[in-house]
Tab-separated table of C-alpha atoms and ligand atoms in Angstrom:
chain	number	residue	atom	x	y	z
A	1408	MET	CA	18.075	101.072	42.337
A	1409	GLU	CA	20.972	100.470	44.017
A	1410	GLU	CA	24.265	102.434	43.580
A	1411	ALA	CA	27.711	102.473	44.473
A	1412	LEU	CA	30.991	103.972	43.404
A	1413	LYS	CA	34.438	102.957	42.444
A	1414	ALA	CA	33.010	98.967	42.607
A	1415	PRO	CA	34.941	96.160	41.304
A	1416	LEU	CA	33.753	94.992	38.715
A	1417	SER	CA	35.260	91.460	38.608
A	1418	LYS	CA	32.622	89.787	40.865
A	1419	PHE	CA	30.421	90.727	37.981
A	1420	SER	CA	32.713	88.459	35.226
A	1421	THR	CA	32.499	85.160	35.012
A	1422	ILE	CA	36.190	85.091	34.210
A	1423	LYS	CA	37.030	87.260	37.713
A	1424	ILE	CA	39.123	89.696	35.633
A	1425	GLY	CA	37.972	93.613	35.786
A	1426	GLY	CA	39.143	96.620	37.928
A	1427	GLU	CA	36.644	99.521	38.793
A	1428	ALA	CA	33.409	101.351	37.603
A	1429	ASP	CA	33.336	104.960	38.651
A	1430	ARG	CA	29.544	104.191	39.753
A	1431	LEU	CA	27.796	100.929	39.262
A	1432	CYS	CA	23.895	101.134	38.820
A	1433	GLN	CA	21.761	98.364	39.072
A	1434	PRO	CA	17.620	99.395	38.549
A	1435	GLN	CA	15.352	97.156	40.178
A	1436	ASN	CA	12.653	97.324	37.743
A	1437	VAL	CA	12.209	98.094	33.870
A	1438	ASP	CA	11.291	102.129	34.523
A	1439	GLU	CA	14.074	102.611	36.775
A	1440	LEU	CA	16.235	101.095	33.792
A	1441	VAL	CA	15.196	103.116	30.746
A	1442	ASN	CA	15.218	106.263	32.927
A	1443	LEU	CA	18.667	105.808	33.622
A	1444	VAL	CA	19.959	105.312	30.059
A	1445	ASP	CA	17.592	108.057	29.554
A	1446	HIS	CA	19.279	110.612	32.190
A	1447	LEU	CA	22.849	109.369	31.216
A	1448	GLN	CA	21.913	109.732	27.375
A	1449	GLU	CA	20.846	113.172	28.278
A	1450	THR	CA	23.695	114.306	29.953
A	1451	GLY	CA	26.220	112.583	28.174
A	1452	GLU	CA	27.497	110.974	30.777
A	1453	PRO	CA	28.927	107.300	29.359
A	1454	TRP	CA	27.337	103.938	30.022
A	1455	SER	CA	27.632	100.427	29.353
A	1456	ILE	CA	25.508	97.375	29.988
A	1457	VAL	CA	26.425	94.329	32.155
A	1458	GLY	CA	24.230	90.896	32.226
A	1459	GLY	CA	25.590	87.951	33.396
A	1460	GLY	CA	29.061	89.106	32.290
A	1461	SER	CA	29.870	85.227	31.097
A	1462	ASN	CA	30.988	86.788	27.752
A	1463	LEU	CA	32.935	90.267	28.540
A	1464	LEU	CA	35.963	90.761	29.151
A	1465	ILE	CA	36.242	93.478	31.643
A	1466	SER	CA	39.600	95.938	31.886
A	1467	SER	CA	41.921	95.767	34.718
A	1468	ARG	CA	42.150	99.385	34.754
A	1469	GLY	CA	38.337	99.663	34.714
A	1470	VAL	CA	35.062	101.194	32.823
A	1471	ARG	CA	34.443	105.033	33.032
A	1472	GLY	CA	31.085	106.106	33.764
A	1473	THR	CA	28.157	103.940	34.753
A	1474	VAL	CA	27.749	100.633	34.452
A	1475	ILE	CA	24.324	99.366	34.829
A	1476	ARG	CA	23.421	95.891	35.777
A	1477	THR	CA	20.579	93.893	34.901
A	1478	ALA	CA	20.598	91.283	37.884
A	1479	PHE	CA	17.305	92.438	39.728
A	1480	LEU	CA	15.192	92.512	35.881
A	1481	LYS	CA	14.163	88.855	36.069
A	1482	ASP	CA	10.193	88.770	35.904
A	1483	ILE	CA	9.107	85.605	33.742
A	1484	LYS	CA	5.469	85.307	32.498
A	1485	SER	CA	3.070	83.640	30.606
A	1486	ILE	CA	1.800	85.366	27.553
A	1487	SER	CA	-0.438	82.460	26.371
A	1488	ALA	CA	-0.045	78.861	26.378
A	1489	GLU	CA	2.509	79.018	24.274
A	1490	THR	CA	4.555	82.091	25.128
A	1491	LEU	CA	6.994	83.251	27.733
A	1492	GLU	CA	7.774	87.173	28.323
A	1493	ALA	CA	11.112	86.963	30.126
A	1494	ALA	CA	13.142	90.559	31.200
A	1495	SER	CA	16.508	91.231	30.382
A	1496	GLY	CA	18.250	90.478	33.761
A	1497	THR	CA	16.478	86.626	33.828
A	1498	ARG	CA	19.220	83.916	34.174
A	1499	LEU	CA	19.292	81.196	30.947
A	1500	PRO	CA	19.241	78.654	33.072
A	1501	HIS	CA	16.704	79.355	35.284
A	1502	LEU	CA	13.964	80.310	31.897
A	1503	ALA	CA	15.512	77.147	30.668
A	1504	LYS	CA	14.406	75.064	33.788
A	1505	TYR	CA	11.088	77.404	34.175
A	1506	ALA	CA	9.904	76.563	30.598
A	1507	ALA	CA	10.579	72.658	31.305
A	1508	GLN	CA	8.454	72.957	33.856
A	1509	MET	CA	5.760	74.283	31.968
A	1510	GLY	CA	5.781	71.864	29.416
A	1511	LEU	CA	7.707	74.316	26.895
A	1512	ALA	CA	9.924	73.303	24.541
A	1513	GLY	CA	12.866	75.100	22.633
A	1514	LEU	CA	14.393	76.465	25.757
A	1515	GLU	CA	16.258	72.726	26.633
A	1516	PHE	CA	19.890	74.421	24.481
A	1517	ALA	CA	20.200	77.145	27.383
A	1518	VAL	CA	20.312	75.527	30.244
A	1519	GLY	CA	24.474	75.294	30.802
A	1520	ILE	CA	24.683	78.966	29.179
A	1521	PRO	CA	25.481	81.079	32.280
A	1522	GLY	CA	23.998	84.582	30.787
A	1523	THR	CA	20.963	86.722	30.956
A	1524	VAL	CA	18.120	87.244	28.514
A	1525	GLY	CA	19.680	90.792	27.071
A	1526	GLY	CA	23.207	89.137	26.423
A	1527	ALA	CA	21.776	85.928	25.026
A	1528	VAL	CA	19.946	88.025	22.650
A	1529	ILE	CA	23.048	90.663	21.859
A	1530	MET	CA	25.295	87.363	21.489
A	1531	ASN	CA	22.479	85.144	19.583
A	1532	ALA	CA	23.269	82.504	22.194
A	1533	GLY	CA	23.365	78.990	20.754
A	1534	ALA	CA	24.708	75.192	21.867
A	1535	HIS	CA	23.010	71.707	21.222
A	1536	GLY	CA	21.978	72.513	17.684
A	1537	SER	CA	19.847	75.577	18.363
A	1538	CYS	CA	19.876	79.410	19.722
A	1539	ILE	CA	18.475	82.267	20.443
A	1540	ALA	CA	17.079	83.380	16.971
A	1541	ASN	CA	14.951	80.122	16.562
A	1542	VAL	CA	12.649	80.484	19.443
A	1543	LEU	CA	12.940	83.942	20.266
A	1544	GLU	CA	9.348	85.634	19.328
A	1545	SER	CA	10.329	89.871	19.597
A	1546	ALA	CA	12.451	91.917	21.920
A	1547	LEU	CA	11.162	95.156	23.889
A	1548	VAL	CA	14.601	97.303	23.226
A	1549	TYR	CA	14.947	100.879	24.357
A	1550	ASP	CA	17.341	102.876	21.559
A	1551	SER	CA	19.279	105.507	23.797
A	1552	GLN	CA	19.853	107.502	20.866
A	1553	ALA	CA	16.237	107.629	19.346
A	1554	GLY	CA	14.549	107.761	22.723
A	1555	ASP	CA	12.265	105.462	22.163
A	1556	ILE	CA	11.092	101.817	23.560
A	1557	LYS	CA	9.446	99.651	20.891
A	1558	THR	CA	9.026	95.618	20.394
A	1559	ILE	CA	11.062	94.287	17.453
A	1560	PRO	CA	9.883	91.357	16.012
A	1561	ALA	CA	12.739	88.927	16.157
A	1562	PRO	CA	13.115	88.402	12.063
A	1563	GLU	CA	14.206	92.125	12.186
A	1564	LEU	CA	17.165	91.832	14.532
A	1565	GLY	CA	19.326	90.730	12.115
A	1566	PHE	CA	19.993	87.620	13.447
A	1567	VAL	CA	23.740	85.287	12.790
A	1568	TYR	CA	25.980	83.059	14.422
A	1569	ARG	CA	26.635	85.037	17.832
A	1570	ASN	CA	25.502	88.352	16.782
A	1571	CYS	CA	22.842	90.231	16.244
A	1572	ASN	CA	22.106	93.499	14.889
A	1573	LEU	CA	21.936	95.872	18.481
A	1574	ASP	CA	24.253	98.122	19.681
A	1575	PRO	CA	25.302	97.117	22.891
A	1576	SER	CA	26.531	100.679	23.503
A	1577	ARG	CA	22.967	102.204	22.038
A	1578	HIS	CA	20.504	99.288	22.501
A	1579	VAL	CA	19.177	98.321	25.900
A	1580	VAL	CA	17.396	94.763	25.848
A	1581	VAL	CA	14.659	95.517	28.463
A	1582	SER	CA	12.999	91.858	28.093
A	1583	ALA	CA	12.411	89.483	25.096
A	1584	LYS	CA	9.335	87.151	24.304
A	1585	PHE	CA	10.228	83.479	23.495
A	1586	LYS	CA	7.505	81.551	20.984
A	1587	LEU	CA	7.875	77.479	22.669
A	1588	THR	CA	5.955	73.855	21.601
A	1589	PRO	CA	4.222	73.025	23.673
A	1590	GLY	CA	4.542	69.149	25.377
A	1591	SER	CA	5.243	66.720	28.278
A	1592	SER	CA	7.197	68.249	31.058
A	1593	GLU	CA	9.093	65.038	31.274
A	1594	GLU	CA	10.517	64.810	28.597
A	1595	ILE	CA	11.407	68.222	28.143
A	1596	SER	CA	13.248	68.925	31.299
A	1597	ALA	CA	14.794	65.393	30.617
A	1598	LYS	CA	16.563	66.213	27.541
A	1599	THR	CA	16.735	69.565	29.608
A	1600	GLN	CA	18.997	68.087	32.186
A	1601	ALA	CA	20.719	65.626	29.545
A	1602	ASN	CA	22.372	69.001	28.216
A	1603	GLU	CA	23.313	70.207	31.544
A	1604	ASP	CA	25.259	67.187	32.638
A	1605	TYR	CA	26.395	67.285	29.429
A	1606	ARG	CA	28.500	70.363	30.366
A	1607	TRP	CA	29.988	69.018	33.598
A	1608	ARG	CA	31.587	66.492	31.373
A	1609	THR	CA	33.107	68.729	28.822
A	1610	GLN	CA	33.855	71.820	30.122
A	1611	PRO	CA	36.759	73.376	32.827
A	1612	ILE	CA	34.056	73.719	35.417
A	1613	GLY	CA	35.630	75.023	38.458
A	1614	TRP	CA	38.184	77.459	37.058
A	1615	PRO	CA	36.460	81.048	35.691
A	1616	ASN	CA	35.974	81.641	32.407
A	1617	LEU	CA	33.717	83.033	29.516
A	1618	GLY	CA	33.203	80.182	27.654
A	1619	SER	CA	34.325	79.621	24.724
A	1620	THR	CA	36.943	82.124	23.633
A	1621	PHE	CA	36.905	82.333	19.708
A	1622	LYS	CA	33.736	81.834	17.138
A	1623	ASN	CA	34.219	79.117	15.003
A	1624	PRO	CA	35.600	79.863	11.833
A	1625	LEU	CA	34.238	77.544	9.196
A	1626	PRO	CA	31.416	75.512	10.054
A	1627	ASP	CA	32.853	72.095	9.981
A	1628	LYS	CA	36.000	73.209	11.796
A	1629	SER	CA	35.482	74.311	15.559
A	1630	ALA	CA	37.555	76.500	17.207
A	1631	GLY	CA	38.438	73.925	19.690
A	1632	PHE	CA	39.384	71.456	17.300
A	1633	LEU	CA	42.315	74.134	15.641
A	1634	LEU	CA	43.414	75.348	18.986
A	1635	ASP	CA	44.029	72.366	20.270
A	1636	GLN	CA	45.347	70.459	16.684
A	1637	SER	CA	48.063	73.596	16.998
A	1638	GLY	CA	49.313	72.945	20.285
A	1639	ALA	CA	47.181	76.337	22.031
A	1640	LYS	CA	46.817	74.122	24.925
A	1641	GLU	CA	50.464	74.771	26.460
A	1642	LEU	CA	49.527	78.182	25.953
A	1643	LYS	CA	49.656	80.470	29.224
A	1644	ILE	CA	50.583	84.138	30.323
A	1645	GLY	CA	50.678	85.113	34.018
A	1646	ASN	CA	47.632	83.648	35.395
A	1647	ALA	CA	45.686	83.233	32.124
A	1648	ALA	CA	45.893	80.062	30.225
A	1649	VAL	CA	44.239	77.505	27.728
A	1650	SER	CA	42.437	75.077	29.524
A	1651	SER	CA	43.650	71.590	29.224
A	1652	LEU	CA	40.222	70.879	28.911
A	1653	HIS	CA	39.231	72.484	26.177
A	1654	ALA	CA	41.209	74.258	24.103
A	1655	ASN	CA	38.736	77.227	23.165
A	1656	PHE	CA	38.341	77.845	27.029
A	1657	VAL	CA	40.859	80.692	28.555
A	1658	ILE	CA	40.718	80.128	32.486
A	1659	ASN	CA	42.054	82.523	34.901
A	1660	LEU	CA	43.937	80.631	37.515
A	1661	GLY	CA	43.915	83.561	40.002
A	1662	GLY	CA	44.246	86.970	40.000
A	1663	ALA	CA	45.197	87.491	35.901
A	1664	THR	CA	44.431	90.580	34.294
A	1665	SER	CA	42.784	91.547	31.414
A	1666	GLU	CA	46.175	92.597	29.613
A	1667	GLU	CA	47.461	89.142	30.330
A	1668	VAL	CA	43.981	87.647	28.822
A	1669	THR	CA	44.660	89.661	25.523
A	1670	ALA	CA	48.143	88.702	25.231
A	1671	LEU	CA	47.186	84.857	25.277
A	1672	LEU	CA	44.264	85.918	22.470
A	1673	GLY	CA	47.343	87.020	20.761
A	1674	GLU	CA	49.037	83.922	21.193
A	1675	MET	CA	46.020	81.748	20.092
A	1676	LYS	CA	45.384	83.396	17.251
A	1677	ASN	CA	48.745	83.062	15.944
A	1678	SER	CA	48.854	79.742	16.917
A	1679	VAL	CA	46.065	78.761	14.624
A	1680	PHE	CA	47.090	81.181	11.925
A	1681	ASN	CA	50.698	79.819	12.142
A	1682	THR	CA	49.181	76.008	11.635
A	1683	PHE	CA	46.467	76.684	9.391
A	1684	GLU	CA	46.337	79.943	7.641
A	1685	ILE	CA	43.065	79.965	9.055
A	1686	GLU	CA	41.774	83.971	10.982
A	1687	MET	CA	40.298	83.268	14.444
A	1688	THR	CA	37.868	86.035	15.876
A	1689	PRO	CA	36.964	86.626	19.824
A	1690	GLU	CA	33.518	85.608	20.364
A	1691	TRP	CA	33.898	87.898	23.521
A	1692	LYS	CA	32.648	91.497	24.029
A	1693	THR	CA	34.862	93.977	25.863
A	1694	MET	CA	34.119	96.590	28.545
A	1695	GLY	CA	36.252	99.548	29.389
A	1696	ASP	CA	40.333	100.913	28.888
A	1697	PHE	CA	41.796	98.801	26.509
A	1698	SER	CA	44.761	99.931	24.460
A	1699	ASP	CA	44.682	99.144	20.697
A	1700	ILE	CA	47.351	96.544	21.134
A	1701	GLU	CA	44.945	94.708	23.577
A	1702	LEU	CA	42.345	94.523	21.031
A	1703	ALA	CA	44.328	93.219	18.425
A	1704	ALA	CA	42.952	90.136	18.746
A	1705	TRP	CA	39.679	91.399	17.712
A	1706	LYS	CA	41.227	92.905	14.402
A	1707	LYS	CA	41.266	91.355	11.145
A	1708	SER	CA	45.025	90.552	11.622
A	1709	THR	CA	48.300	91.077	9.252
A	1710	ASN	CA	49.923	88.430	11.341
A	1711	GLN	CA	53.595	89.056	13.138
A	1712	ASN	CA	54.495	85.447	12.707
A	1713	GLN	CA	53.123	84.882	9.507
A	1714	ALA	CA	53.046	81.086	7.677
A	1715	ILE	CA	54.727	81.484	4.358
B	841	FAD	C1	30.884	78.433	31.028
B	841	FAD	C2	30.421	79.268	30.085
B	841	FAD	C3	30.027	78.507	28.756
B	841	FAD	C4	29.142	79.091	27.761
B	841	FAD	N1	28.387	78.455	27.157
B	841	FAD	C5	27.738	79.267	25.796
B	841	FAD	C6	26.944	78.300	24.716
B	841	FAD	O1	26.914	77.043	25.121
B	841	FAD	N2	26.941	79.254	23.838
B	841	FAD	C7	27.082	80.979	24.189
B	841	FAD	O2	26.488	81.102	22.936
B	841	FAD	N3	27.662	81.070	24.919
B	841	FAD	C8	27.769	80.558	25.633
B	841	FAD	N4	28.997	81.187	26.715
B	841	FAD	C9	28.791	82.653	27.084
B	841	FAD	C10	27.696	83.754	27.178
B	841	FAD	O3	26.938	82.909	28.455
B	841	FAD	C11	26.729	84.231	26.492
B	841	FAD	O4	27.383	84.543	25.143
B	841	FAD	C12	25.541	84.730	27.278
B	841	FAD	O5	25.097	84.999	26.187
B	841	FAD	C13	26.218	86.174	27.587
B	841	FAD	O6	24.929	86.311	28.510
B	841	FAD	P1	25.675	87.589	29.659
B	841	FAD	O7	24.266	88.180	30.000
B	841	FAD	O8	26.437	87.303	30.692
B	841	FAD	O9	26.278	88.979	28.473
B	841	FAD	P2	27.336	89.722	29.219
B	841	FAD	O10	28.615	89.119	29.291
B	841	FAD	O11	26.616	90.516	30.352
B	841	FAD	O12	27.272	90.970	28.184
B	841	FAD	C14	27.268	90.502	26.295
B	841	FAD	C15	27.546	92.151	25.756
B	841	FAD	O13	25.984	91.735	25.832
B	841	FAD	C16	25.687	92.986	26.058
B	841	FAD	N5	24.023	93.039	27.430
B	841	FAD	C17	24.099	92.900	28.422
B	841	FAD	N6	22.748	92.343	28.385
B	841	FAD	C18	22.411	93.457	27.541
B	841	FAD	C19	21.395	94.231	28.067
B	841	FAD	N7	20.041	93.975	28.599
B	841	FAD	N8	20.647	95.654	26.630
B	841	FAD	C20	22.066	95.484	25.867
B	841	FAD	N9	22.889	94.405	26.061
B	841	FAD	C21	23.424	93.852	26.830
B	841	FAD	C22	26.972	93.678	26.965
B	841	FAD	O14	26.881	94.662	26.921
B	841	FAD	C23	27.958	92.947	26.238
B	841	FAD	O15	28.380	93.637	24.949
B	841	FAD	C24	29.466	80.715	27.743
B	841	FAD	C25	30.200	81.023	29.042
B	841	FAD	C26	30.656	80.450	29.814
B	841	FAD	C27	31.083	81.066	31.381
């Protein structure tokens, strides 16, 4: 297993923000992952897990204890004519392209989501009208509190919009099985490519970011539309700014801190509330040391600048 002390985490988050982890461990296989979590749980040391870091705001003050990164766990296996099993660190774009080449439909939506299988299960990642819940057969999950590893069928994972009932401070997604639909490899690849092209046209590629910042508050009201209409594209704090291309994206202009980002989230949230009286909740997870003030955007607010 690869191990490092006082490891800078900013390079493992797509927004390029994050202080040091006391210790960073990168297991090379599933046994190392499970044994490590088991050991940390037994000794009572804090631990947290990072996949692609594409939905994770890591504190600039760092993360106490051990951060486990799953990047080396990336095996994909064919289990049957229509089922693929992928280890937790497998990148979704790679899995989507692999499935397309194999002539298996269902994962085309995932090609532009820069996360891993583990993070995608936790987040019920989705795009282009589909999501993980639609294609997941089951997940192999290690429960650090119970100390057991078991296969959980998808219907038992309580999938809802951008969430499921697994708790990343307790459960480790080890691998996942996807039930796909056999079809023409050319057609599936073309659809996958079209989805990828769409991303390049509509997202602020080039600036470090964490994808959509807030969940869509209502099925017919996208967070991006509400932010745009409330003038949030003008907002900027320090080196953290709202993208001028897509109002639901926060970009790091270079050297932004997590404090600047959380303050910006507060302003974005206020701007929508003051215009539409709609409460927004961030899609992102956090990791490491954050104050209650910094976490305010994640709480149901009694808004300070509330519209009357
Ligand atoms: C440019 C861009 C575009 C994006 N587009 C989309 C999109 O279209 N749709 C969408 O849904 N999301 C999108 N995202 C967000 C993000 O890619 C997804 O939420 C993705 O599923 C996160 O996966 P990850 O591996 O990066 O998770 P991370 O950010 O590493 O972690 C997210 C959470 O999952 C936990 N976690 C990670 N791995 C495991 C594991 N093995 N076991 C247990 N817990 C784990 C972490 O502790 C954390 O709580 C986008 C992000 C970016 C930067």
